[in-house]
Short mmCIF file of C-alpha atoms in Angstrom, two decimals:
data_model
loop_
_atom_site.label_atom_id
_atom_site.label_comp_id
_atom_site.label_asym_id
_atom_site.label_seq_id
_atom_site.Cartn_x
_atom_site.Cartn_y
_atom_site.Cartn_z
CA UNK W 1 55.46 177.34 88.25
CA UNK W 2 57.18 180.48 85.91
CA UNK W 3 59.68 180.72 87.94
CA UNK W 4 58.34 183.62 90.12
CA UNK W 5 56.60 183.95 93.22
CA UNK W 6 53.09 182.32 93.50
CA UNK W 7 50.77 181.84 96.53
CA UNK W 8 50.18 179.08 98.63
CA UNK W 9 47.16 178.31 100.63
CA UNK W 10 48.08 179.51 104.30
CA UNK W 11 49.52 183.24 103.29
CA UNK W 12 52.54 181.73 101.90
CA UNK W 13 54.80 181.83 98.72
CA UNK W 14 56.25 179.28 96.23
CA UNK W 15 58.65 179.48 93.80
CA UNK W 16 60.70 177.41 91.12
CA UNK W 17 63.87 177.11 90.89
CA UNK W 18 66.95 175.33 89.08
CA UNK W 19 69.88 174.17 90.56
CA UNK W 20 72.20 177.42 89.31
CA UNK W 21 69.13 179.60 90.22
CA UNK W 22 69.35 178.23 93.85
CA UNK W 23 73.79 178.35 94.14
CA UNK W 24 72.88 182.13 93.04
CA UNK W 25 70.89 183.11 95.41
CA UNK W 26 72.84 181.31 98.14
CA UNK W 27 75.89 182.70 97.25
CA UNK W 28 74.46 186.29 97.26
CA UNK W 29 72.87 185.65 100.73
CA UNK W 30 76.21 184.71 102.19
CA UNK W 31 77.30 187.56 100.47
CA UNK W 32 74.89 189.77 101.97
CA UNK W 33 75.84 188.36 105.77
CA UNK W 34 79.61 189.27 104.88
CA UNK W 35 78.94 192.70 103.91
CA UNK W 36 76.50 193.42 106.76
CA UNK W 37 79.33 191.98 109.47
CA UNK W 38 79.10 189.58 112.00
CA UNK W 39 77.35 191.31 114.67
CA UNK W 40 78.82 191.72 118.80
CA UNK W 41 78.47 189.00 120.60
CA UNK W 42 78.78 189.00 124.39
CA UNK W 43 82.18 188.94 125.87
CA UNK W 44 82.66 185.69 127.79
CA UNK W 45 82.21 186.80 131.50
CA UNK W 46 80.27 189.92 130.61
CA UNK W 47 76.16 190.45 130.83
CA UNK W 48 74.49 189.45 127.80
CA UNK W 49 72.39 192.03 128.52
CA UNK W 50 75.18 194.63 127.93
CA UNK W 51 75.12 193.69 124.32
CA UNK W 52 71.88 194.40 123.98
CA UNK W 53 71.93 197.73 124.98
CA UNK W 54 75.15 198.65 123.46
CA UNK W 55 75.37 201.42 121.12
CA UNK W 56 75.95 201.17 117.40
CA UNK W 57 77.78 203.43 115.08
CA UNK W 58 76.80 207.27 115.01
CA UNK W 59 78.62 208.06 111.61
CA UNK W 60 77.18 206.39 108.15
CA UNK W 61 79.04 203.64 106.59
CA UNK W 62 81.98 204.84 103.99
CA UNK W 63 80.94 201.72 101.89
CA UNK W 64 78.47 202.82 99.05
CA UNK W 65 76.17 199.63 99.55
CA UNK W 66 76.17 199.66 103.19
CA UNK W 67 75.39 203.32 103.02
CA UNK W 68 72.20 202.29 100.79
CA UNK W 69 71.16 199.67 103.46
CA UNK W 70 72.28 202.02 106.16
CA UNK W 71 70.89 205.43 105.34
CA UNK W 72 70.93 208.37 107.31
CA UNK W 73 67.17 209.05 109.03
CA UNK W 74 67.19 212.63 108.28
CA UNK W 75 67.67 214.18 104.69
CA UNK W 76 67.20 212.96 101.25
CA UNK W 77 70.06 210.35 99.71
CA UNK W 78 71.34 213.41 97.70
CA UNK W 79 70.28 216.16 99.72
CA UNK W 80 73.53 217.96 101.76
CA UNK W 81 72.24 217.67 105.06
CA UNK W 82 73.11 220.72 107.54
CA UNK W 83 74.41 220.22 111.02
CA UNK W 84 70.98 219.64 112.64
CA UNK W 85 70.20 217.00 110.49
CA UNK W 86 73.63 214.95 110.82
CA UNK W 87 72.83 215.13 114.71
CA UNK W 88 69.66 213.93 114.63
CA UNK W 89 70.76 211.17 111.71
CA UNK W 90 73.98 210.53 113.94
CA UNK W 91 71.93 210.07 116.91
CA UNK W 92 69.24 207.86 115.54
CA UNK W 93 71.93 205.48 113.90
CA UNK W 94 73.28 204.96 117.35
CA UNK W 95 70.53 203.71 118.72
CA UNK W 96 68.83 201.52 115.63
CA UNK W 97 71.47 200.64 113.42
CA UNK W 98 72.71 197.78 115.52
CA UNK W 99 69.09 195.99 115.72
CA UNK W 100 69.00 196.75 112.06
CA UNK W 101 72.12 194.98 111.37
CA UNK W 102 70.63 191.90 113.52
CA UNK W 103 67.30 192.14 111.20
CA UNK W 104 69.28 192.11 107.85
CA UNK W 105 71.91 189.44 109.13
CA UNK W 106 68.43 187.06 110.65
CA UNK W 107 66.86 187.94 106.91
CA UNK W 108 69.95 186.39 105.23
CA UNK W 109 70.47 183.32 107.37
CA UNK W 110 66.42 182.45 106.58
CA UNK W 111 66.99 182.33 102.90
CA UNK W 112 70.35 180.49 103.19
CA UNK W 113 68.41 178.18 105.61
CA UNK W 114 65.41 177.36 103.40
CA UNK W 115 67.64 177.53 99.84
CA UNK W 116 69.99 174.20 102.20
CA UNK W 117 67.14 172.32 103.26
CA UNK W 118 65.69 172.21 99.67
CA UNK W 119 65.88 168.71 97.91
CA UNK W 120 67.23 168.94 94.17
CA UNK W 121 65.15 166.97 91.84
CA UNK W 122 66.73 164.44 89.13
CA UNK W 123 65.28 167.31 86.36
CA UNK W 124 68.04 169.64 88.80
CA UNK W 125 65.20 171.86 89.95
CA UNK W 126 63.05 172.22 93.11
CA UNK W 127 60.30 174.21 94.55
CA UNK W 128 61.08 176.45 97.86
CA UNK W 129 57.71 176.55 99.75
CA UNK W 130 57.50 179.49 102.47
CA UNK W 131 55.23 180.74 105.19
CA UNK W 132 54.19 183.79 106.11
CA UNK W 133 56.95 184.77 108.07
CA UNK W 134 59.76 182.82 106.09
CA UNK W 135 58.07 184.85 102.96
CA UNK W 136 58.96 188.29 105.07
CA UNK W 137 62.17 187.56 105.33
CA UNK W 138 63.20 186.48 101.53
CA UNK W 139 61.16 189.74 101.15
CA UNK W 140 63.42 191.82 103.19
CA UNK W 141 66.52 189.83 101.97
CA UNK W 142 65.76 190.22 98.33
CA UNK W 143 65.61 194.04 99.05
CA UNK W 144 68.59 194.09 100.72
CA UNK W 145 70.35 192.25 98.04
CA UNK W 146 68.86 194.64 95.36
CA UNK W 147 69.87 197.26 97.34
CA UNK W 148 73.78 196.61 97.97
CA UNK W 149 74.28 195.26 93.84
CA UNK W 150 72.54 198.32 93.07
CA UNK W 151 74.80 200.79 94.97
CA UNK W 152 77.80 198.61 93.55
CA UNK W 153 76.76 198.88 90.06
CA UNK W 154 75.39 202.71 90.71
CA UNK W 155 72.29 202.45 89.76
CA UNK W 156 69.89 205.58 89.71
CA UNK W 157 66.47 206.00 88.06
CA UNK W 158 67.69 207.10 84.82
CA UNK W 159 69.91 203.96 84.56
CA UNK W 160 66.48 201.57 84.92
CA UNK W 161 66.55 201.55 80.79
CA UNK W 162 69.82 201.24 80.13
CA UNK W 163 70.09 198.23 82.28
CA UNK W 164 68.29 196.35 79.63
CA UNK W 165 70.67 197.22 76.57
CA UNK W 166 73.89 196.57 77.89
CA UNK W 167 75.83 194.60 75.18
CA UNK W 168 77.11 190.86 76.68
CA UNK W 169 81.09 192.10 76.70
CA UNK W 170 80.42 194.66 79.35
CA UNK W 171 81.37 193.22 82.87
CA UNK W 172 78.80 194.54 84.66
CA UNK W 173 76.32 192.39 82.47
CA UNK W 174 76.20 189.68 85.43
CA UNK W 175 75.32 191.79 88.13
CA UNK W 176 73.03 193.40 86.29
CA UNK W 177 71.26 190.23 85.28
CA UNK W 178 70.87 188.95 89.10
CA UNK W 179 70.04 192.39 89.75
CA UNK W 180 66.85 192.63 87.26
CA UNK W 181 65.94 188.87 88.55
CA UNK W 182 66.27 189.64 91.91
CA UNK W 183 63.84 192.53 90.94
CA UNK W 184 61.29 190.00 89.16
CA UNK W 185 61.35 187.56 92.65
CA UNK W 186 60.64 190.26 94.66
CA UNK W 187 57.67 192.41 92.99
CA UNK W 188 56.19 188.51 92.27
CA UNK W 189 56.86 188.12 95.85
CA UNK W 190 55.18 191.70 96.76
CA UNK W 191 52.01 191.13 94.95
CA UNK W 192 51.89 187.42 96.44
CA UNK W 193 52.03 188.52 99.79
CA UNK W 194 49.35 191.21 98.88
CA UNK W 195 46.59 189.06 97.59
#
């Protein structure tokens, strides 16, 4: 295996990976679950149900990356949106962003899951084997992850070259590394999933 996504009989995925490959992506993962929050639970005594139901948020996160996971429904990411569209983006958000949350969060926890029940070789490597649906959610994790380090580090379009010729003493060097890998799971992962 190279390292990046390859398919397994059944619809599924496989992939190599080294010890320091695997503490990464856990790491980020629980990273992920921190900056998405814990979710409500139901308050002891109440209806579960109630929960369910509950609204979320009707104004967009102030934090850059949740922003990027979180984005308003109506409007461009750079457009100013008028008052017509912030009601309609204000009202949507009410209603999905909570069950969005819950995806994102169940995403994470499924590649933290599968990364802990792996079994590190004596040559400190091992091969994560997923399913269909187990491949779905590293997909939608590995987005999400791309997403948030790439609002941190600002990333735009333009910046996609750059990214490549930053010199070892700049800081963001790290995150852009994990960022570009991340990149190279998930399009292997895409184009596994597709064929």
């Amino acid at each position: 295996m190279s390292g990046l996504f390859e398919a397994v009989p059944g619809g599924g995925a496989a992939v190599a990976l080294d010890e320091v490959e695997i503490s990464i992506l856990r790491s980020l993962a629980v990273q992920l679950l921190e900056l998405v929050g814990p979710g409500d639970l139901p308050v002891e005594g109440e209806d579960p149900l109630a929960t369910l139901f509950a609204e979320g948020p009707s104004e967009p996160p102030a934090d850059p990356a949740l922003a990027r996971l979180f984005p308003d429904a109506y409007g461009g990411p750079d457009a100013k949106p008028d008052d017509e569209a912030r009601a309609l983006s204000s009202e949507f958000r009410r209603y999905t962003e909570n069950d969005l949350r819950a995806r994102k969060r169940d995403d994470a926890v499924a590649v933290i899951r599968s990364l802990d029940a792996l079994t590190v070789a004596g040559d400190g490597g091992a091969v994560l084997k997923l399913g269909p649906d187990e491949s779905r959610q590293w997909l939608g994790a590995l987005n999400d992850l791309r997403l948030a380090i790439g609002a941190r580090l600002e990333v735009t379009d333009e910046d996609s070259d750059e990214l490549y010729r930053l010199p070892d003493s700049d800081p963001r060097k790290p995150m852009v590394m994990a960022y570009l890998w991340l990149g190279g799971l998930q399009e292997s992962l895409v184009e596994t999933l597709l064929s």
